[in-house]
Coordinates of C-alpha atoms in Angstrom, one line a residue:
X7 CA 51.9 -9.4 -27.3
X8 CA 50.0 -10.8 -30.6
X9 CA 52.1 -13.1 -32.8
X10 CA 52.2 -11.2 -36.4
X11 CA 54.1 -11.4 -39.7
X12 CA 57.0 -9.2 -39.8
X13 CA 57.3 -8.6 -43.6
X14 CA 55.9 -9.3 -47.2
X15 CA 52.9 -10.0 -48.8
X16 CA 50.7 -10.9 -45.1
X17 CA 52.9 -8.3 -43.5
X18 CA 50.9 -7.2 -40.1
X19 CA 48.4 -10.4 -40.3
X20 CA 48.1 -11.6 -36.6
X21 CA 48.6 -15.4 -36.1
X22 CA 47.1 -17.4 -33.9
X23 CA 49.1 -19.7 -31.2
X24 CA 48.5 -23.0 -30.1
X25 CA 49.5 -22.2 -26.1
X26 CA 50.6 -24.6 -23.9
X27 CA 53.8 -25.9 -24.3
X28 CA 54.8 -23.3 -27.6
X29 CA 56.9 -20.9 -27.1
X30 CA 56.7 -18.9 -30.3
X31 CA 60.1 -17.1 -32.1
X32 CA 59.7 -13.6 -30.6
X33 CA 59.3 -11.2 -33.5
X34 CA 62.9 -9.9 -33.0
X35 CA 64.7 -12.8 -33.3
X36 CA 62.6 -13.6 -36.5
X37 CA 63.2 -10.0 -37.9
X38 CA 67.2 -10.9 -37.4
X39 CA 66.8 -14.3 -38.8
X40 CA 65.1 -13.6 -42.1
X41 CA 67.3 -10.3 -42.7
X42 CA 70.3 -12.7 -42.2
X43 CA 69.0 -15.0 -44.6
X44 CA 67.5 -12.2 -46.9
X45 CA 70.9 -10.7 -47.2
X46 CA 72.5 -14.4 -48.3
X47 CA 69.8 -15.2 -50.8
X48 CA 69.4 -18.3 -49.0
X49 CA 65.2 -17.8 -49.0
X50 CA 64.8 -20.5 -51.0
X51 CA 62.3 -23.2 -52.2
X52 CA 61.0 -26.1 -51.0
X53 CA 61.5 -25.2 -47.4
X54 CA 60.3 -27.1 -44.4
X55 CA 59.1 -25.6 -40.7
X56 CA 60.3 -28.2 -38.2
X57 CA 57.9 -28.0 -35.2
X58 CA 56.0 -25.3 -36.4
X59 CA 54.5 -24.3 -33.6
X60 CA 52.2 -21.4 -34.9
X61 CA 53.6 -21.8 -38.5
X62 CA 55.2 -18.4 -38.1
X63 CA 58.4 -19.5 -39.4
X64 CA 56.9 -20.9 -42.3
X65 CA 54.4 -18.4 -43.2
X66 CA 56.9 -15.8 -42.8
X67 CA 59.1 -17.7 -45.2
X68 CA 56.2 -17.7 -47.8
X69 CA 55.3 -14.0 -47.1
X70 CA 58.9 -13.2 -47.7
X71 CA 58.9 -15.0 -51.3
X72 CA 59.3 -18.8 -50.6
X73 CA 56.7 -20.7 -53.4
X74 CA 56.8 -24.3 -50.9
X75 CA 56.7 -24.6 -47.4
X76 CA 55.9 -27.6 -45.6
X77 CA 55.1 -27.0 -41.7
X78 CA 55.5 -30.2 -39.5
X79 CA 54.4 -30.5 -36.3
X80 CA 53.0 -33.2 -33.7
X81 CA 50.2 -31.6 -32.1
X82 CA 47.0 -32.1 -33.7
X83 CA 45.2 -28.7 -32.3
X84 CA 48.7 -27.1 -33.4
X85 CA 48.1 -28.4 -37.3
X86 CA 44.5 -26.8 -37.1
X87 CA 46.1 -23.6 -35.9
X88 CA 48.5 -23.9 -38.7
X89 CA 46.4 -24.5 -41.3
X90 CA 44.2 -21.4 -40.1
X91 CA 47.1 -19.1 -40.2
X92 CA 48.0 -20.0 -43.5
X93 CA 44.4 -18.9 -44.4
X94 CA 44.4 -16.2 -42.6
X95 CA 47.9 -15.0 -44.0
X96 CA 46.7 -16.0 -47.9
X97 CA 49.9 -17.0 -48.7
X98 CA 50.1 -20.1 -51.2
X99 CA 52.3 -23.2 -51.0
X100 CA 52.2 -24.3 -47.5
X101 CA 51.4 -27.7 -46.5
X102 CA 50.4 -28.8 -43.3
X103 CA 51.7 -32.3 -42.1
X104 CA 50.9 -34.1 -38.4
X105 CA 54.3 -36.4 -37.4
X106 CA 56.9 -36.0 -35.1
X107 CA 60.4 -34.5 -35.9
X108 CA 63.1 -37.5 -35.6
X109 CA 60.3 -39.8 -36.5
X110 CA 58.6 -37.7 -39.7
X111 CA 61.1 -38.1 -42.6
X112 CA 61.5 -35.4 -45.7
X113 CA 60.9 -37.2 -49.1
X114 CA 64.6 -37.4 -50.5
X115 CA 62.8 -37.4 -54.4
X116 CA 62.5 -34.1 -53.3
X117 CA 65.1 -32.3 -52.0
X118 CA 64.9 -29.2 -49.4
X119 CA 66.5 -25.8 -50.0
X120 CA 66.4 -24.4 -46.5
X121 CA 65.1 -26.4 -43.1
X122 CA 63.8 -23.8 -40.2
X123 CA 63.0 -25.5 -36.9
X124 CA 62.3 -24.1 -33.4
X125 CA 62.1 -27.1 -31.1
X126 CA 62.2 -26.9 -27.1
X127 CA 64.8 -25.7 -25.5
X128 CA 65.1 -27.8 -23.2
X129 CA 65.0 -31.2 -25.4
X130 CA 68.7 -32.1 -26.4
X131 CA 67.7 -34.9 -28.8
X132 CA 66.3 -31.9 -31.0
X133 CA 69.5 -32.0 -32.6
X134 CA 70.0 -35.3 -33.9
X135 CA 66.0 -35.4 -34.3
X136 CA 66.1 -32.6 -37.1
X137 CA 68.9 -34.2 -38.6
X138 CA 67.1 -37.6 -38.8
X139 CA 64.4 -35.8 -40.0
X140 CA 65.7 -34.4 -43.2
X141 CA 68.4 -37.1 -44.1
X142 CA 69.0 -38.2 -47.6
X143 CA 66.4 -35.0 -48.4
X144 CA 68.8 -32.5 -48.3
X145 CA 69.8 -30.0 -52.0
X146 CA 73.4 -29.9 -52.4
X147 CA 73.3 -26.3 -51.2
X148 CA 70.8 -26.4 -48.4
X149 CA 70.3 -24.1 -45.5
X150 CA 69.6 -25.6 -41.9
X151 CA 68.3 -23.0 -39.4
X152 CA 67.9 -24.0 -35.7
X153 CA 66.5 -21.5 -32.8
X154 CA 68.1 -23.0 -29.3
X155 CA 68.8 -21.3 -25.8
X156 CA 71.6 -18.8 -25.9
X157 CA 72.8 -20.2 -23.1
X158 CA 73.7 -23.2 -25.4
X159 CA 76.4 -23.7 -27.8
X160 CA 75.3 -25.4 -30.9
X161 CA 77.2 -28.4 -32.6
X162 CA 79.9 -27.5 -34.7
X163 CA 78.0 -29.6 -37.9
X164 CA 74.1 -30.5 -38.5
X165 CA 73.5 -32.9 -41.3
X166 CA 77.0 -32.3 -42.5
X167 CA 77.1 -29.0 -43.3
X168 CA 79.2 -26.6 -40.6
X169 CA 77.9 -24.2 -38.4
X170 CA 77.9 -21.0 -40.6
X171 CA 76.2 -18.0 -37.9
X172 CA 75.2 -18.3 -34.7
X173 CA 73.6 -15.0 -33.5
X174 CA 71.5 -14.3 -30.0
X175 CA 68.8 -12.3 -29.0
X176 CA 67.6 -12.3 -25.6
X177 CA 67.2 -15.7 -24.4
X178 CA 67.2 -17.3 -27.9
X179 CA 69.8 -17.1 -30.3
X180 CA 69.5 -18.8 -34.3
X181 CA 72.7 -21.2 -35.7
X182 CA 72.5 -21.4 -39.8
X183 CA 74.3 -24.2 -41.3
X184 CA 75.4 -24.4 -44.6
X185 CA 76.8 -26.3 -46.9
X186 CA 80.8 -26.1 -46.7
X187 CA 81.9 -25.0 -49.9
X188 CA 79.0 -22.2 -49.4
X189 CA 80.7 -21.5 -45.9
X190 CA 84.0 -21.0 -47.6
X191 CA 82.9 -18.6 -50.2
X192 CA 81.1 -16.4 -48.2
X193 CA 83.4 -16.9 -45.3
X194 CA 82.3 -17.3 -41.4
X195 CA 82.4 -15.4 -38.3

């Protein structure tokens, strides 16, 4: 089934996928995600795609109204994909960057509104590799959204901020982390 942007401006534009080892956020599971973080106003900018993949996170995120995305992923064939779909979706402010999550740090002068990431579900250092990843770069009131196995519970916290939703589709299922005074307002489930 083609890989295509659910909604906004490069709503419908088919993205290409890198194959082999990708396994790309079916199109429900984003549909669920982005309506969940639609409906918080939590689409906010800059926002960083954690092994990207495709980019569809990302490029879904600036389709949707996000001005700065940057997509990080290790695979260099996957960053040429990337940086086509971006074309291909003419959607502005996405940056393509080559490093490896846990290893590839966010630039704490500039601080990240929301953090998507989709890594393998079978890699358990994911977790403490996003976190490593975006520590010290995080806005007061940032977002951290994680696609995992719904077989697996999530941690309780990422990067200090407490598990907010976790919600499952199928075999994946999305945890969104937030900021605990944001948590508190808008209460939990």
């Amino acid at each position: 089934m083609p890989l295509r942007v659910i909604a906004g401006s490069a709503r419908g534009v088919q993205l290409r996928q890198p194959g082999g080892d990708t396994r790309p956020t079916s199109a429900r599971l984003r549909e669920a995600l982005f309506s969940m973080l639609d409906a918080a106003d939590l689409l906010r900018s800059p926002a960083l795609d954690l092994y990207a993949g495709s980019g569809a996170l990302g490029i879904e995120a600036l389709s949707r109204g996000v001005e700065q995305c940057t997509l990080v992923e290790a695979a260099r064939h996957a960053c040429d994909i990337i940086a086509d779909n971006l074309e291909r979706a003419h959607v502005a402010g996405g940056t393509v960057v080559r490093g490896r999550v846990g290893r590839w740090r966010a630039d704490p002068d500039h601080p990240v509104s929301l953090v998507m990431a989709d890594p393998p579900y079978d890699d358990a250092t994911s977790w403490s590799s996003i976190e490593a990843s975006v520590q010290d770069a995080l806005a007061a009131d940032a977002t951290i959204v994680v696609e995992h196995a719904a077989r697996q519970a999530p941690p309780a916290e990422l990067a200090g901020r407490p598990l907010w939703r976790d919600r499952r589709h199928g075999e994946g299922a999305v945890a969104i982390y937030r900021a605990a005074d944001a948590v508190q307002e808008g209460g939990s489930e």
